[in-house]
XYZ file of N, CA and C in Angstrom:
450
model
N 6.324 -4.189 0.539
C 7.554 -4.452 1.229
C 7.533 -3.708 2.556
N 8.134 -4.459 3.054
C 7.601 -3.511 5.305
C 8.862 -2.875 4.625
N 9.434 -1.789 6.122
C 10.195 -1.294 6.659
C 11.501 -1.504 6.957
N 11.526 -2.928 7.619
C 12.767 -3.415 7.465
C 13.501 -4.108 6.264
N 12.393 -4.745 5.079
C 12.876 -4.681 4.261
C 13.671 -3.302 3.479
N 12.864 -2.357 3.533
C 13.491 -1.487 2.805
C 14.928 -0.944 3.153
N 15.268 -1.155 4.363
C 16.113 -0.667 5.050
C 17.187 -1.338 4.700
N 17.230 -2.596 4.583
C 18.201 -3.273 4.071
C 18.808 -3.015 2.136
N 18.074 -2.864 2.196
C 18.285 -1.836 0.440
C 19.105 -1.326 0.341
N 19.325 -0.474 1.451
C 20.063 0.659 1.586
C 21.669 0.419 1.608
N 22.583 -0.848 1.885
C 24.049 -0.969 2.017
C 23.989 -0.247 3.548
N 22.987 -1.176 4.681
C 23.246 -0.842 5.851
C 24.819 -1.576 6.279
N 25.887 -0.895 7.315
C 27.328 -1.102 7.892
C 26.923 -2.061 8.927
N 27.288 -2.865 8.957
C 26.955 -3.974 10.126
C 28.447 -4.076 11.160
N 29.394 -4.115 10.392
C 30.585 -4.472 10.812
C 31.651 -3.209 10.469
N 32.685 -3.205 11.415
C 33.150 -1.770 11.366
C 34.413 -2.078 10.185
N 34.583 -1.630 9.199
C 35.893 -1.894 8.266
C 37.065 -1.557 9.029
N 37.455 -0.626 10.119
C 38.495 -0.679 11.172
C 38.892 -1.647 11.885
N 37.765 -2.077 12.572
C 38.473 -2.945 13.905
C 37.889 -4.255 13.716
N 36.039 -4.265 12.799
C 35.291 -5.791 12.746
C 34.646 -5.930 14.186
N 34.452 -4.631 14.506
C 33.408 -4.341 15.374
C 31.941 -4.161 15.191
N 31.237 -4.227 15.969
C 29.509 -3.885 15.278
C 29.036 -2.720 15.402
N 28.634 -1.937 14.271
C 28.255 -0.630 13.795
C 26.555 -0.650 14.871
N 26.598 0.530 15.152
C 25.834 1.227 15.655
C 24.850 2.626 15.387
N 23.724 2.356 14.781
C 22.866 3.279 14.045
C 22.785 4.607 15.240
N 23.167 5.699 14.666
C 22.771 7.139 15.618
C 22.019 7.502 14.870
N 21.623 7.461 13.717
C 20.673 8.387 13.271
C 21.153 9.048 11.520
N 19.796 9.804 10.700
C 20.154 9.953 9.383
C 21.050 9.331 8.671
N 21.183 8.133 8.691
C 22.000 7.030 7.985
C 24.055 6.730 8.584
N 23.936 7.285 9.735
C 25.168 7.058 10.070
C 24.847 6.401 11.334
N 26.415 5.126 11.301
C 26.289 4.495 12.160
C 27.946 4.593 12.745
N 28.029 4.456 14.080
C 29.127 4.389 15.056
C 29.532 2.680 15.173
N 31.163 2.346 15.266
C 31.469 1.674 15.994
C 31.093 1.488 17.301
N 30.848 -0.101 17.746
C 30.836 0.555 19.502
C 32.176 0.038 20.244
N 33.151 -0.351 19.590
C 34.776 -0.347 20.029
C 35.494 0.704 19.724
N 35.863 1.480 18.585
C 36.761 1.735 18.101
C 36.243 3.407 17.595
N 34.785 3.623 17.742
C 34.183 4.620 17.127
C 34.775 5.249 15.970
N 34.731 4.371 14.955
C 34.274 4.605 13.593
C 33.164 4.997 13.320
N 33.341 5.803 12.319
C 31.587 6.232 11.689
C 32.009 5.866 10.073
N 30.363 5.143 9.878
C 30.086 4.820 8.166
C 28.377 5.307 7.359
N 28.545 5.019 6.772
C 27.030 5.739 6.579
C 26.301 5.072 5.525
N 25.295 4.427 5.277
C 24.679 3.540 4.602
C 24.343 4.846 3.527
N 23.725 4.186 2.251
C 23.351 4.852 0.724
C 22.700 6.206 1.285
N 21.648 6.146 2.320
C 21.431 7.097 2.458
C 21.660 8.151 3.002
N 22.450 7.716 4.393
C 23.618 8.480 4.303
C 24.652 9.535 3.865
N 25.232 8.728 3.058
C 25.816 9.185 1.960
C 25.224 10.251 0.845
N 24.461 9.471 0.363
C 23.617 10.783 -0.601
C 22.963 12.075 0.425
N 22.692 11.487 1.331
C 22.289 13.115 1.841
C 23.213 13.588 1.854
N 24.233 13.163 2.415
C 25.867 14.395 2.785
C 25.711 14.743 1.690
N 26.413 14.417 0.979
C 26.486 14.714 -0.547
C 25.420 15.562 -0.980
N 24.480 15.730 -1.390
C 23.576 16.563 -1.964
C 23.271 17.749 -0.448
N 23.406 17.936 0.524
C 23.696 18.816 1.551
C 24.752 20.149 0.935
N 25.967 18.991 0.292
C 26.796 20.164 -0.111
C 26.688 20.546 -1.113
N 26.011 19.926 -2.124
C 26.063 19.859 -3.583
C 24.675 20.190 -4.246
N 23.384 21.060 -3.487
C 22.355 21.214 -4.134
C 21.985 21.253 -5.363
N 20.872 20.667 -5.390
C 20.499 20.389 -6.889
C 21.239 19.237 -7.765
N 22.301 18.125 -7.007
C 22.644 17.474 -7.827
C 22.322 16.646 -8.461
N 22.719 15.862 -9.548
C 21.748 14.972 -10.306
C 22.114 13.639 -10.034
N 21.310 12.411 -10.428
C 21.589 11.087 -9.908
C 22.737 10.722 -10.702
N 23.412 11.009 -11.783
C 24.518 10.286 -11.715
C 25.514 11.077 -11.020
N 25.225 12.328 -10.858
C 26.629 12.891 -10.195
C 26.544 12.371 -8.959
N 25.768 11.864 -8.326
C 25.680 11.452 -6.843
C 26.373 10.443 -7.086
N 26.061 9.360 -8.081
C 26.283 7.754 -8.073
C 28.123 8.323 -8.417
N 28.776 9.207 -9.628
C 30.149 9.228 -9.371
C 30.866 9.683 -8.311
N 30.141 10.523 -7.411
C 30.734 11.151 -6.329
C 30.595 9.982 -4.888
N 29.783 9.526 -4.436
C 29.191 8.562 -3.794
C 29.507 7.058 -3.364
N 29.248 6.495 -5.084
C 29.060 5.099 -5.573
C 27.594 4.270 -5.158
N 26.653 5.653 -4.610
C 25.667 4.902 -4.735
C 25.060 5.205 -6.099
N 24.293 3.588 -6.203
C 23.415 3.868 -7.733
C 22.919 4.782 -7.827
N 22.329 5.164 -9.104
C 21.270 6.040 -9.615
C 19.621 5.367 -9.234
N 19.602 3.824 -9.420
C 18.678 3.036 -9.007
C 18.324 3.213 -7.946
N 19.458 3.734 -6.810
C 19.385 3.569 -5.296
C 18.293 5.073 -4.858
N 19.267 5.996 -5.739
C 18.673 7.352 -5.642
C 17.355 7.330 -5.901
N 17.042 6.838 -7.258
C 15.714 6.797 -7.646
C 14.421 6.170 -6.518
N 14.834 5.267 -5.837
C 14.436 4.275 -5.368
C 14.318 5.019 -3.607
N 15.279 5.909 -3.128
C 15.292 6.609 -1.817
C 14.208 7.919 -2.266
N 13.969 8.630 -3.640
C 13.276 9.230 -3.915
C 11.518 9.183 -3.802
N 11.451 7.673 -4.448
C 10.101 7.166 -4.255
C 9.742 6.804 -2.825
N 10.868 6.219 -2.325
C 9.886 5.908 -0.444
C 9.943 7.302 0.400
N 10.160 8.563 -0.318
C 10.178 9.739 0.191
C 10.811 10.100 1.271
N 12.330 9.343 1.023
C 13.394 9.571 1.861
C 14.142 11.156 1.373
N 14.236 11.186 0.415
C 14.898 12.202 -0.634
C 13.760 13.158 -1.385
N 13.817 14.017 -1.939
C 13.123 15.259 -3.015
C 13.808 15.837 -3.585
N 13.437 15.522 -4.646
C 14.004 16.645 -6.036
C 14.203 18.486 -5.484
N 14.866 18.800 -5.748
C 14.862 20.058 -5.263
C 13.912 20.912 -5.991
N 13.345 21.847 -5.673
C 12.715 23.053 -6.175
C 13.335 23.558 -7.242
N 12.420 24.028 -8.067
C 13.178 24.592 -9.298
C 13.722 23.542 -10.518
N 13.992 22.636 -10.060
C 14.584 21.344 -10.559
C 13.410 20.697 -12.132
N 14.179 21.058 -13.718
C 13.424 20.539 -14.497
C 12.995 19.060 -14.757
N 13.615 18.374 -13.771
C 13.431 16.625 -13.374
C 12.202 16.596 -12.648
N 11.317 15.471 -12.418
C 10.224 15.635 -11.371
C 9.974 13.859 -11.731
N 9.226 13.308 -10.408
C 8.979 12.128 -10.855
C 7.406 12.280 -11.201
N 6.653 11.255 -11.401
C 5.338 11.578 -11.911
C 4.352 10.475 -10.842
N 3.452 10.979 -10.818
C 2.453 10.660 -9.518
C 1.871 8.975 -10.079
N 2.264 7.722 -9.570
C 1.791 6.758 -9.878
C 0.455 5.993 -10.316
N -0.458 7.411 -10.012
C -1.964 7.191 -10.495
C -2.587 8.473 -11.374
N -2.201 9.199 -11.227
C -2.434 10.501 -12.554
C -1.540 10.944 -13.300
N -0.210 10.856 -12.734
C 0.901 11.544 -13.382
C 0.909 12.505 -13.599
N 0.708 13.490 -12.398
C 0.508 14.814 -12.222
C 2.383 14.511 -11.616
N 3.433 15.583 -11.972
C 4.566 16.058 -11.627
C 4.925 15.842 -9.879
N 5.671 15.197 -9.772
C 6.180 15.345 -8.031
C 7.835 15.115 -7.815
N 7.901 16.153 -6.750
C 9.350 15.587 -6.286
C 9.726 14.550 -5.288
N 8.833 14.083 -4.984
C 9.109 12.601 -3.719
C 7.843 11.838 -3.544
N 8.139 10.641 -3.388
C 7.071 10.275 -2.936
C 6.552 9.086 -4.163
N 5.590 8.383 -4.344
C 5.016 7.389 -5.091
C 3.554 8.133 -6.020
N 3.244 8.828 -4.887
C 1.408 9.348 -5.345
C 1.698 11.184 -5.152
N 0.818 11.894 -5.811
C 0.312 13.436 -5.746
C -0.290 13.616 -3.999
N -0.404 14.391 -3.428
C -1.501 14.458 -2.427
C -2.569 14.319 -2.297
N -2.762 14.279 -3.379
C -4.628 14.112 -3.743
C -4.602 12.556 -3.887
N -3.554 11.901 -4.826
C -4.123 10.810 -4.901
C -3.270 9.877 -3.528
N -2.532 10.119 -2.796
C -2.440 9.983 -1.387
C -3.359 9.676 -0.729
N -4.437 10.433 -0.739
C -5.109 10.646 0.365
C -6.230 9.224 0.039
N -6.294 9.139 -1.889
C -7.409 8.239 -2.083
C -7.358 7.078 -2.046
N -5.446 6.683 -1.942
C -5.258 5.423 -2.006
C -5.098 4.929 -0.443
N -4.805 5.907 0.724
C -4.943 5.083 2.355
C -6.637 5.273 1.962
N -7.426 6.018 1.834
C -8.870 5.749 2.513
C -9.375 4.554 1.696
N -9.114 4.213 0.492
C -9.249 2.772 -0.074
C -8.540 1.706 0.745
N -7.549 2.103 1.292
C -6.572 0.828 2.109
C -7.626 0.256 3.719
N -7.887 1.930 3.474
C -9.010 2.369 5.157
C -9.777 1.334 4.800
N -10.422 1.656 3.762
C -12.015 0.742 3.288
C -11.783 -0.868 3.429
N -11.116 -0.929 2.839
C -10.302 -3.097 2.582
C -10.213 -2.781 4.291
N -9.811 -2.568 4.768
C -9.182 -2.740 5.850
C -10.122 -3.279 6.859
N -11.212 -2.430 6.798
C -12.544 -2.384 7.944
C -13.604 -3.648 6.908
N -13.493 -3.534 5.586
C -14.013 -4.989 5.037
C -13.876 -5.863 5.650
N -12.194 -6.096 5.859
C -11.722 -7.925 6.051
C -12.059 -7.675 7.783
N -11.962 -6.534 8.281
C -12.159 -6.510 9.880
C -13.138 -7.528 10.390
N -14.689 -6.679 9.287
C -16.011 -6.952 9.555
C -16.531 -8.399 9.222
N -15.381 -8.931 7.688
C -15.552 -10.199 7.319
C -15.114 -11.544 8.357
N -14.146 -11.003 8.645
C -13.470 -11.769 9.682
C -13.981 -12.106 11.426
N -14.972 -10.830 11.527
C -15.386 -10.605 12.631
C -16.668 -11.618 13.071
N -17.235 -12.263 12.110
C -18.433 -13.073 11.737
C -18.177 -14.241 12.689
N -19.212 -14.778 13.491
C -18.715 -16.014 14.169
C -19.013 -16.136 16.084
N -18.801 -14.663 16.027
C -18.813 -14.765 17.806
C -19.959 -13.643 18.004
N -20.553 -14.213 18.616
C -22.282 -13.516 18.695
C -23.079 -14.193 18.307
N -22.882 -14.526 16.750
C -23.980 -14.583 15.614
C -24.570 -15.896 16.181
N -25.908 -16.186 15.430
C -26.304 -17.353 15.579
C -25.879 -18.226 14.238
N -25.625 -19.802 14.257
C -25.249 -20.584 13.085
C -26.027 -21.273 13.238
N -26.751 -21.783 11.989
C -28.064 -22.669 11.737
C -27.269 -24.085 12.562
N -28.475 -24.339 13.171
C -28.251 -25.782 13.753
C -27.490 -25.370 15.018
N -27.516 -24.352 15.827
C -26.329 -24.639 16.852
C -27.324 -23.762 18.302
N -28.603 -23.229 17.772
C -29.432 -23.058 18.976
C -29.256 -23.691 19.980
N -28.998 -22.965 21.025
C -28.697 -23.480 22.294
C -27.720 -24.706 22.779
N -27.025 -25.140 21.398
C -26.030 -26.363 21.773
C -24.358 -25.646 22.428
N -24.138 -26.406 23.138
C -22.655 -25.995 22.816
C -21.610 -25.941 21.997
N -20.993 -24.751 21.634
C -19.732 -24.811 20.440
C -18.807 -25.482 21.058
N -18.212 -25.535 21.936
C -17.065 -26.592 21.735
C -17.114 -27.914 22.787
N -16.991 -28.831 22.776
C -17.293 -30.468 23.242
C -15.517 -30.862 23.181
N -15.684 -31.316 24.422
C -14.343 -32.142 24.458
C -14.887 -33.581 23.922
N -13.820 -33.822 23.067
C -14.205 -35.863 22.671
C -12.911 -36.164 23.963
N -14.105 -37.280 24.674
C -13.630 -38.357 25.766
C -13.462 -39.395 25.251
């Protein structure tokens, strides 16, 4: 899923609930009116304020204090928007060893093994794809590749 998908996940403010003006992103999940300057704050947003004041809180106390899901939390946790706090007997578990983590999808170790595998595919399809301009193709010695039909 890109970026902008994920973003939309989130209960981004498009429209201002004051005036029905169009919200304006400043930054860490809050967005401005640009009539009426209202401020609203998408899921993530929100849960940061919230856990700012409330360290160490847990996903449902966020979701009653909030109204964002626990799903949402879970889910801002894994794209390593959010971290479990330190100390914290919760931890999520590393998607390829299941070694203990507080954010994130993978451990650091296995981080590192799954971009240089992405690295590897990557420079594969480069090199596969790259085939064609230079090379020689049986039968095409000295002819021309492309012919206009008259």
């Amino acid at each position: 899923m890109g970026n902008l998908g994920a973003l939309d996940m989130y209960n981004i403010p498009r429209v201002c609930k004051e005036c029905g003006g169009v919200m304006v992103f400043k930054g860490v999940g809050e967005y401005r009116c640009e009539d009426c300057g209202a401020v609203d704050y998408d899921d993530y947003g929100k849960v940061r304020g919230y856990i700012e004041e409330h360290k160490g809180a847990t996903a449902a106390q966020i979701e009653n204090a909030v109204g964002v899901s626990q799903r949402t939390v879970r889910r801002l946790l894994k794209d390593g928007r959010l971290e479990i706090a330190e100390g914290s007997n919760v931890y999520l578990r590393c998607e390829l060893c299941g070694k203990e983590i507080r954010s994130g999808q993978y451990c650091p170790e296995c981080e590192i093994k799954v971009h240089r595998n992405l690295e590897a595919k990557q420079r594969e399809l480069m090199n596969k794809n790259a085939r064609g301009f230079g090379f020689e193709q049986k039968g095409e010695e000295g002819q021309k590749r492309f012919r206009r039909e008259e």
